[in-house]
Amino acid sequence: MNVTRGFMGRPRVHNEGLPPGQYDAGDDWPVLSAEVTPDLSPAEWTFRVDGLVEQPRTWDWDEAHALPASAYEGDIHCVTSWSKFGVRFAGVSLDAFLDVVRPHGSATHAVAYSHTGYTTNLPLADLTGGRAWIAWEYDGKPLPAEHGGPARLLVPHLYFWKSAKWIAGLTLLDHDEPGFWEQNGYHARGNPWEEQRYSGD
Amino acid sequence: MTETFAPVTRFAVPGRIAVSNRTAAVWQTATLTEVRRETPYASTFRFAVPDWQGHLPGQHLMLRLTAEDGYSAQRHYSIASPPDDPGHIELTLDRVEGGEVSGWFHTVAEPGDVVEVRGPLSGFFAWPGDRPALLIGAGSGVVPLMSMVRHHRARALDVPLRLLVSARGPAELIYAREFGAETTPVFTRSAPDGVPVGRMSAVHVAPLLAEQPEGGWEAYVCGSNAFAEHASRLLVEAGQPVDRIRIERFG
């Protein structure tokens, strides 16, 4: 430990929901994306799951909304060190999409890609079992474009760069393949509780 | 069956710059050697980092402060200095009201103090000096862009480079003394006599895209989210391809 002279930090209450190295952003929800925010309407939005599946499938906005609704209420954590507590998203559990396409037993990983071409990789186990969503509502309102609207991937137990904005699809693979930030030095998995920020952590 | 994956990409911008993961994973000791006031609200902090492996203009680092009780706070900051400054790096930090880390820098820090850094991180926003660069920043968003301007100057590069920088007024224009013919300041609240006051607009951006260098510009936008949205839309409306716009947002 390398103590910084005179640094006290903010007055703090112990918060069990805060992963190591994170701070509570409060009401702020910083926008972090390296690309131009696309002008993508719900009518143009589609979501596809393919790769190692029995039945590849593309859903449009109405078809996706016809799946059983599912909500997430909890916390999110950004690798740049802010966390946000008690956020509410609504959409559809990713399990509902995967039930339709039926992944092969050999599928172990997925690449999520957005309508802009952004990519991020995830172990399939992080996307199943009620741990991931396609989300189109935030706090009861349509998800704003700068936060990934009309719809984004939501994988709240991992650092938020894994929750691809403007989600366009998932390709299931039998191996891991680094996505955009992972090729730029970020960690392959990104578990906030283990501080998996950068490759090598 | 093994497939590989190749998305159809508008946002191509491949990771041009290989990042040294081994270096980025290690926390290093940085000793503050100098504090320079830039504006009433921003100062530059110069550090000696003897084992710094170098960086490219536009890259950032993670900085960590640790309290006596073991509590630590870490933040991402863009690097202001050019690569040719061996063993040293400079950061320019705004004084943020209630800022936990920037507050320590602006009220406590003095030469001799020690902090920790890891990096450089992320090659996405980096500019190695190889392509014409159109830089657009606001407020402290000029910091990573200044690393590029300094690099361009220090190496006497002949690849075209332009900087459009927005500030509330002349007194708040960070690095004002260092700007040269490559820079056009835009003042939103107050300006010297004869200089118009107003938001950055197509009037500033369109002429630069009308007279593009061969091969076109790589555009780098840095500032608050609101500014980044505004500036990137101006670029797109003026004809800059979206896959040649890189954005670094804060706030």
PDB file of C-alpha atoms in Angstrom, chain A:
ATOM      1  CA  MET A   1       0.000   0.000   0.000  1.00  0.00           C
ATOM      2  CA  ASN A   2       1.354   3.376  -1.033  1.00  0.00           C
ATOM      3  CA  VAL A   3      -0.327   6.027   1.128  1.00  0.00           C
ATOM      4  CA  THR A   4      -0.908   9.430  -0.495  1.00  0.00           C
ATOM      5  CA  ARG A   5      -0.016  12.263   1.881  1.00  0.00           C
ATOM      6  CA  GLY A   6      -3.066  14.186   2.978  1.00  0.00           C
ATOM      7  CA  PHE A   7      -5.564  12.115   0.998  1.00  0.00           C
ATOM      8  CA  MET A   8      -8.613  11.233   3.072  1.00  0.00           C
ATOM      9  CA  GLY A   9     -11.121  10.347   0.377  1.00  0.00           C
ATOM     10  CA  ARG A  10     -14.761  11.186   0.634  1.00  0.00           C
ATOM     11  CA  PRO A  11     -16.527  10.569   3.912  1.00  0.00           C
ATOM     12  CA  ARG A  12     -17.688   7.020   3.420  1.00  0.00           C
ATOM     13  CA  VAL A  13     -20.127   4.551   4.745  1.00  0.00           C
ATOM     14  CA  HIS A  14     -19.353   0.928   4.190  1.00  0.00           C
ATOM     15  CA  ASN A  15     -21.311  -0.152   1.150  1.00  0.00           C
ATOM     16  CA  GLU A  16     -21.348  -3.845   0.452  1.00  0.00           C
ATOM     17  CA  GLY A  17     -22.670  -3.228  -3.037  1.00  0.00           C
ATOM     18  CA  LEU A  18     -19.589  -1.334  -4.122  1.00  0.00           C
ATOM     19  CA  PRO A  19     -16.923  -3.472  -5.835  1.00  0.00           C
ATOM     20  CA  PRO A  20     -13.269  -2.682  -5.107  1.00  0.00           C
ATOM     21  CA  GLY A  21     -11.955   0.491  -6.716  1.00  0.00           C
ATOM     22  CA  GLN A  22     -15.440   1.825  -7.519  1.00  0.00           C
ATOM     23  CA  TYR A  23     -17.274   4.920  -6.296  1.00  0.00           C
ATOM     24  CA  ASP A  24     -20.981   5.703  -6.147  1.00  0.00           C
ATOM     25  CA  ALA A  25     -21.917   7.981  -9.055  1.00  0.00           C
ATOM     26  CA  GLY A  26     -25.198   8.892  -7.357  1.00  0.00           C
ATOM     27  CA  ASP A  27     -27.692  10.340  -9.805  1.00  0.00           C
ATOM     28  CA  ASP A  28     -25.119  10.685 -12.580  1.00  0.00           C
ATOM     29  CA  TRP A  29     -25.114   8.261 -15.463  1.00  0.00           C
ATOM     30  CA  PRO A  30     -21.997   9.103 -17.469  1.00  0.00           C
ATOM     31  CA  VAL A  31     -22.080   8.347 -21.179  1.00  0.00           C
ATOM     32  CA  LEU A  32     -19.077   6.384 -22.339  1.00  0.00           C
ATOM     33  CA  SER A  33     -18.945   5.447 -25.966  1.00  0.00           C
ATOM     34  CA  ALA A  34     -16.203   6.025 -28.457  1.00  0.00           C
ATOM     35  CA  GLU A  35     -18.495   6.249 -31.462  1.00  0.00           C
ATOM     36  CA  VAL A  36     -21.008   8.619 -32.948  1.00  0.00           C
ATOM     37  CA  THR A  37     -24.453   8.008 -31.405  1.00  0.00           C
ATOM     38  CA  PRO A  38     -26.493   6.387 -34.196  1.00  0.00           C
ATOM     39  CA  ASP A  39     -29.921   7.635 -35.156  1.00  0.00           C
ATOM     40  CA  LEU A  40     -31.636   4.244 -34.977  1.00  0.00           C
ATOM     41  CA  SER A  41     -35.422   4.037 -34.740  1.00  0.00           C
ATOM     42  CA  PRO A  42     -37.310   1.084 -33.232  1.00  0.00           C
ATOM     43  CA  ALA A  43     -38.638   0.351 -36.730  1.00  0.00           C
ATOM     44  CA  GLU A  44     -35.061  -0.102 -37.979  1.00  0.00           C
ATOM     45  CA  TRP A  45     -33.870  -2.100 -34.998  1.00  0.00           C
ATOM     46  CA  THR A  46     -33.374  -5.856 -35.301  1.00  0.00           C
ATOM     47  CA  PHE A  47     -31.749  -8.457 -33.089  1.00  0.00           C
ATOM     48  CA  ARG A  48     -30.223 -11.669 -34.425  1.00  0.00           C
ATOM     49  CA  VAL A  49     -28.804 -14.764 -32.727  1.00  0.00           C
ATOM     50  CA  ASP A  50     -26.746 -17.104 -34.902  1.00  0.00           C
ATOM     51  CA  GLY A  51     -23.520 -19.100 -34.968  1.00  0.00           C
ATOM     52  CA  LEU A  52     -23.603 -22.403 -33.072  1.00  0.00           C
ATOM     53  CA  VAL A  53     -27.382 -22.673 -32.741  1.00  0.00           C
ATOM     54  CA  GLU A  54     -30.031 -25.045 -34.093  1.00  0.00           C
ATOM     55  CA  GLN A  55     -32.208 -22.317 -35.542  1.00  0.00           C
ATOM     56  CA  PRO A  56     -30.694 -18.890 -36.270  1.00  0.00           C
ATOM     57  CA  ARG A  57     -33.294 -16.165 -35.918  1.00  0.00           C
ATOM     58  CA  THR A  58     -33.743 -12.421 -36.356  1.00  0.00           C
ATOM     59  CA  TRP A  59     -36.362 -10.543 -34.360  1.00  0.00           C
ATOM     60  CA  ASP A  60     -37.722  -7.137 -35.207  1.00  0.00           C
ATOM     61  CA  TRP A  61     -38.968  -4.665 -32.602  1.00  0.00           C
ATOM     62  CA  ASP A  62     -42.506  -6.040 -32.373  1.00  0.00           C
ATOM     63  CA  GLU A  63     -41.403  -9.683 -32.399  1.00  0.00           C
ATOM     64  CA  ALA A  64     -38.930  -9.046 -29.601  1.00  0.00           C
ATOM     65  CA  HIS A  65     -41.588  -7.243 -27.583  1.00  0.00           C
ATOM     66  CA  ALA A  66     -43.898 -10.230 -27.993  1.00  0.00           C
ATOM     67  CA  LEU A  67     -41.525 -12.321 -25.847  1.00  0.00           C
ATOM     68  CA  PRO A  68     -42.201 -12.435 -22.080  1.00  0.00           C
ATOM     69  CA  ALA A  69     -41.286  -9.148 -20.398  1.00  0.00           C
ATOM     70  CA  SER A  70     -38.527  -9.216 -17.845  1.00  0.00           C
ATOM     71  CA  ALA A  71     -36.988  -6.485 -15.679  1.00  0.00           C
ATOM     72  CA  TYR A  72     -33.726  -5.870 -13.859  1.00  0.00           C
ATOM     73  CA  GLU A  73     -33.463  -3.761 -10.752  1.00  0.00           C
ATOM     74  CA  GLY A  74     -30.027  -3.519  -9.235  1.00  0.00           C
ATOM     75  CA  ASP A  75     -26.577  -2.040  -9.717  1.00  0.00           C
ATOM     76  CA  ILE A  76     -24.255  -1.375 -12.650  1.00  0.00           C
ATOM     77  CA  HIS A  77     -20.498  -0.873 -12.626  1.00  0.00           C
ATOM     78  CA  CYS A  78     -18.301   0.895 -15.187  1.00  0.00           C
ATOM     79  CA  VAL A  79     -14.627   0.074 -15.617  1.00  0.00           C
ATOM     80  CA  THR A  80     -13.823   3.795 -15.413  1.00  0.00           C
ATOM     81  CA  SER A  81     -14.680   3.336 -11.686  1.00  0.00           C
ATOM     82  CA  TRP A  82     -18.214   4.638 -11.207  1.00  0.00           C
ATOM     83  CA  SER A  83     -21.051   2.427 -10.017  1.00  0.00           C
ATOM     84  CA  LYS A  84     -24.735   3.233 -10.041  1.00  0.00           C
ATOM     85  CA  PHE A  85     -27.135   1.731  -7.556  1.00  0.00           C
ATOM     86  CA  GLY A  86     -30.754   0.706  -7.853  1.00  0.00           C
ATOM     87  CA  VAL A  87     -31.211   1.239 -11.560  1.00  0.00           C
ATOM     88  CA  ARG A  88     -34.300  -0.176 -13.282  1.00  0.00           C
ATOM     89  CA  PHE A  89     -34.239  -1.622 -16.769  1.00  0.00           C
ATOM     90  CA  ALA A  90     -37.025  -3.457 -18.589  1.00  0.00           C
ATOM     91  CA  GLY A  91     -36.921  -5.654 -21.667  1.00  0.00           C
ATOM     92  CA  VAL A  92     -36.653  -9.392 -22.260  1.00  0.00           C
ATOM     93  CA  SER A  93     -34.371 -11.950 -20.645  1.00  0.00           C
ATOM     94  CA  LEU A  94     -31.771 -13.246 -23.057  1.00  0.00           C
ATOM     95  CA  ASP A  95     -32.869 -16.761 -22.052  1.00  0.00           C
ATOM     96  CA  ALA A  96     -36.105 -16.172 -23.953  1.00  0.00           C
ATOM     97  CA  PHE A  97     -34.180 -15.549 -27.186  1.00  0.00           C
ATOM     98  CA  LEU A  98     -31.793 -18.452 -26.617  1.00  0.00           C
ATOM     99  CA  ASP A  99     -34.705 -20.832 -25.941  1.00  0.00           C
ATOM    100  CA  VAL A 100     -35.901 -20.146 -29.470  1.00  0.00           C
ATOM    101  CA  VAL A 101     -32.562 -20.617 -31.269  1.00  0.00           C
ATOM    102  CA  ARG A 102     -31.381 -23.578 -29.110  1.00  0.00           C
ATOM    103  CA  PRO A 103     -27.592 -23.264 -28.720  1.00  0.00           C
ATOM    104  CA  HIS A 104     -25.469 -26.274 -29.660  1.00  0.00           C
ATOM    105  CA  GLY A 105     -23.734 -28.048 -26.799  1.00  0.00           C
ATOM    106  CA  SER A 106     -20.419 -26.943 -28.293  1.00  0.00           C
ATOM    107  CA  ALA A 107     -21.227 -23.217 -27.880  1.00  0.00           C
ATOM    108  CA  THR A 108     -19.122 -21.749 -25.083  1.00  0.00           C
ATOM    109  CA  HIS A 109     -18.817 -18.048 -25.912  1.00  0.00           C
ATOM    110  CA  ALA A 110     -20.599 -15.273 -27.739  1.00  0.00           C
ATOM    111  CA  VAL A 111     -19.624 -12.134 -29.552  1.00  0.00           C
ATOM    112  CA  ALA A 112     -22.202  -9.389 -29.067  1.00  0.00           C
ATOM    113  CA  TYR A 113     -22.259  -6.797 -31.824  1.00  0.00           C
ATOM    114  CA  SER A 114     -24.059  -3.533 -32.223  1.00  0.00           C
ATOM    115  CA  HIS A 115     -25.707  -1.771 -35.130  1.00  0.00           C
ATOM    116  CA  THR A 116     -22.634   0.469 -35.232  1.00  0.00           C
ATOM    117  CA  GLY A 117     -20.167  -2.413 -35.420  1.00  0.00           C
ATOM    118  CA  TYR A 118     -18.981  -2.328 -31.811  1.00  0.00           C
ATOM    119  CA  THR A 119     -18.224  -5.808 -30.492  1.00  0.00           C
ATOM    120  CA  THR A 120     -17.662  -7.398 -27.107  1.00  0.00           C
ATOM    121  CA  ASN A 121     -17.084 -11.013 -26.112  1.00  0.00           C
ATOM    122  CA  LEU A 122     -18.774 -12.949 -23.320  1.00  0.00           C
ATOM    123  CA  PRO A 123     -18.757 -16.486 -21.973  1.00  0.00           C
ATOM    124  CA  LEU A 124     -22.164 -17.997 -22.771  1.00  0.00           C
ATOM    125  CA  ALA A 125     -22.580 -18.774 -19.055  1.00  0.00           C
ATOM    126  CA  ASP A 126     -22.656 -15.030 -18.364  1.00  0.00           C
ATOM    127  CA  LEU A 127     -25.603 -14.615 -20.726  1.00  0.00           C
ATOM    128  CA  THR A 128     -27.862 -17.397 -19.429  1.00  0.00           C
ATOM    129  CA  GLY A 129     -29.703 -18.246 -16.228  1.00  0.00           C
ATOM    130  CA  GLY A 130     -31.460 -14.886 -15.865  1.00  0.00           C
ATOM    131  CA  ARG A 131     -28.237 -12.849 -15.828  1.00  0.00           C
ATOM    132  CA  ALA A 132     -28.596 -10.931 -19.097  1.00  0.00           C
ATOM    133  CA  TRP A 133     -31.298  -8.967 -20.900  1.00  0.00           C
ATOM    134  CA  ILE A 134     -32.123  -7.088 -24.050  1.00  0.00           C
ATOM    135  CA  ALA A 135     -33.267  -3.825 -22.449  1.00  0.00           C
ATOM    136  CA  TRP A 136     -35.317  -1.027 -24.034  1.00  0.00           C
ATOM    137  CA  GLU A 137     -36.592   0.808 -20.999  1.00  0.00           C
ATOM    138  CA  TYR A 138     -34.728   2.692 -18.326  1.00  0.00           C
ATOM    139  CA  ASP A 139     -36.560   3.922 -15.247  1.00  0.00           C
ATOM    140  CA  GLY A 140     -39.902   3.365 -16.940  1.00  0.00           C
ATOM    141  CA  LYS A 141     -39.042   5.318 -20.087  1.00  0.00           C
ATOM    142  CA  PRO A 142     -37.605   4.404 -23.483  1.00  0.00           C
ATOM    143  CA  LEU A 143     -33.850   3.918 -23.276  1.00  0.00           C
ATOM    144  CA  PRO A 144     -32.163   7.139 -24.505  1.00  0.00           C
ATOM    145  CA  ALA A 145     -30.071   6.831 -27.669  1.00  0.00           C
ATOM    146  CA  GLU A 146     -26.880   7.934 -25.957  1.00  0.00           C
ATOM    147  CA  HIS A 147     -27.320   5.060 -23.491  1.00  0.00           C
ATOM    148  CA  GLY A 148     -27.872   2.533 -26.267  1.00  0.00           C
ATOM    149  CA  GLY A 149     -31.516   3.029 -27.216  1.00  0.00           C
ATOM    150  CA  PRO A 150     -33.636   1.786 -28.761  1.00  0.00           C
ATOM    151  CA  ALA A 151     -32.201  -1.409 -27.204  1.00  0.00           C
ATOM    152  CA  ARG A 152     -28.982  -2.540 -25.572  1.00  0.00           C
ATOM    153  CA  LEU A 153     -27.558  -5.686 -24.107  1.00  0.00           C
ATOM    154  CA  LEU A 154     -27.583  -5.653 -20.297  1.00  0.00           C
ATOM    155  CA  VAL A 155     -25.171  -7.874 -18.384  1.00  0.00           C
ATOM    156  CA  PRO A 156     -25.111  -6.066 -15.046  1.00  0.00           C
ATOM    157  CA  HIS A 157     -22.830  -8.467 -13.185  1.00  0.00           C
ATOM    158  CA  LEU A 158     -19.934  -7.542 -15.511  1.00  0.00           C
ATOM    159  CA  TYR A 159     -18.306  -4.143 -16.187  1.00  0.00           C
ATOM    160  CA  PHE A 160     -20.653  -2.157 -18.322  1.00  0.00           C
ATOM    161  CA  TRP A 161     -18.617  -2.121 -21.545  1.00  0.00           C
ATOM    162  CA  LYS A 162     -19.901  -5.718 -21.923  1.00  0.00           C
ATOM    163  CA  SER A 163     -23.487  -4.402 -22.107  1.00  0.00           C
ATOM    164  CA  ALA A 164     -23.255  -3.472 -25.784  1.00  0.00           C
ATOM    165  CA  LYS A 165     -25.298  -0.436 -26.785  1.00  0.00           C
ATOM    166  CA  TRP A 166     -27.503  -0.508 -29.924  1.00  0.00           C
ATOM    167  CA  ILE A 167     -27.355  -4.293 -29.785  1.00  0.00           C
ATOM    168  CA  ALA A 168     -27.792  -5.965 -33.162  1.00  0.00           C
ATOM    169  CA  GLY A 169     -26.977  -9.575 -32.414  1.00  0.00           C
ATOM    170  CA  LEU A 170     -25.045 -12.383 -30.827  1.00  0.00           C
ATOM    171  CA  THR A 171     -22.917 -14.943 -32.613  1.00  0.00           C
ATOM    172  CA  LEU A 172     -22.309 -18.094 -30.582  1.00  0.00           C
ATOM    173  CA  LEU A 173     -18.855 -19.633 -30.874  1.00  0.00           C
ATOM    174  CA  ASP A 174     -16.935 -22.582 -29.441  1.00  0.00           C
ATOM    175  CA  HIS A 175     -14.045 -20.317 -28.455  1.00  0.00           C
ATOM    176  CA  ASP A 176     -13.414 -16.868 -27.054  1.00  0.00           C
ATOM    177  CA  GLU A 177     -12.773 -14.033 -29.486  1.00  0.00           C
ATOM    178  CA  PRO A 178     -11.862 -10.602 -28.122  1.00  0.00           C
ATOM    179  CA  GLY A 179     -14.154  -7.705 -28.987  1.00  0.00           C
ATOM    180  CA  PHE A 180     -13.450  -4.034 -29.528  1.00  0.00           C
ATOM    181  CA  TRP A 181     -12.249  -2.947 -26.088  1.00  0.00           C
ATOM    182  CA  GLU A 182     -10.748  -6.346 -25.364  1.00  0.00           C
ATOM    183  CA  GLN A 183      -8.501  -5.860 -28.411  1.00  0.00           C
ATOM    184  CA  ASN A 184      -7.659  -2.470 -26.944  1.00  0.00           C
ATOM    185  CA  GLY A 185      -6.297  -3.891 -23.712  1.00  0.00           C
ATOM    186  CA  TYR A 186      -9.399  -4.526 -21.625  1.00  0.00           C
ATOM    187  CA  HIS A 187     -10.027  -7.766 -19.776  1.00  0.00           C
ATOM    188  CA  ALA A 188     -11.644 -10.730 -21.543  1.00  0.00           C
ATOM    189  CA  ARG A 189     -14.334 -11.188 -18.855  1.00  0.00           C
ATOM    190  CA  GLY A 190     -14.586  -8.002 -16.770  1.00  0.00           C
ATOM    191  CA  ASN A 191     -15.867  -9.161 -13.376  1.00  0.00           C
ATOM    192  CA  PRO A 192     -16.049  -6.014 -11.187  1.00  0.00           C
ATOM    193  CA  TRP A 193     -15.754  -7.994  -7.960  1.00  0.00           C
ATOM    194  CA  GLU A 194     -12.381  -9.315  -9.081  1.00  0.00           C
ATOM    195  CA  GLU A 195     -11.334  -5.980 -10.611  1.00  0.00           C
ATOM    196  CA  GLN A 196     -10.828  -7.533 -14.028  1.00  0.00           C
ATOM    197  CA  ARG A 197     -10.319  -4.174 -15.711  1.00  0.00           C
ATOM    198  CA  TYR A 198      -7.422  -4.722 -18.081  1.00  0.00           C
ATOM    199  CA  SER A 199      -5.822  -7.680 -19.733  1.00  0.00           C
ATOM    200  CA  GLY A 200      -3.404  -9.076 -17.182  1.00  0.00           C
ATOM    201  CA  ASP A 201      -5.567  -8.279 -14.122  1.00  0.00           C
TER     202      ASP A 201
END
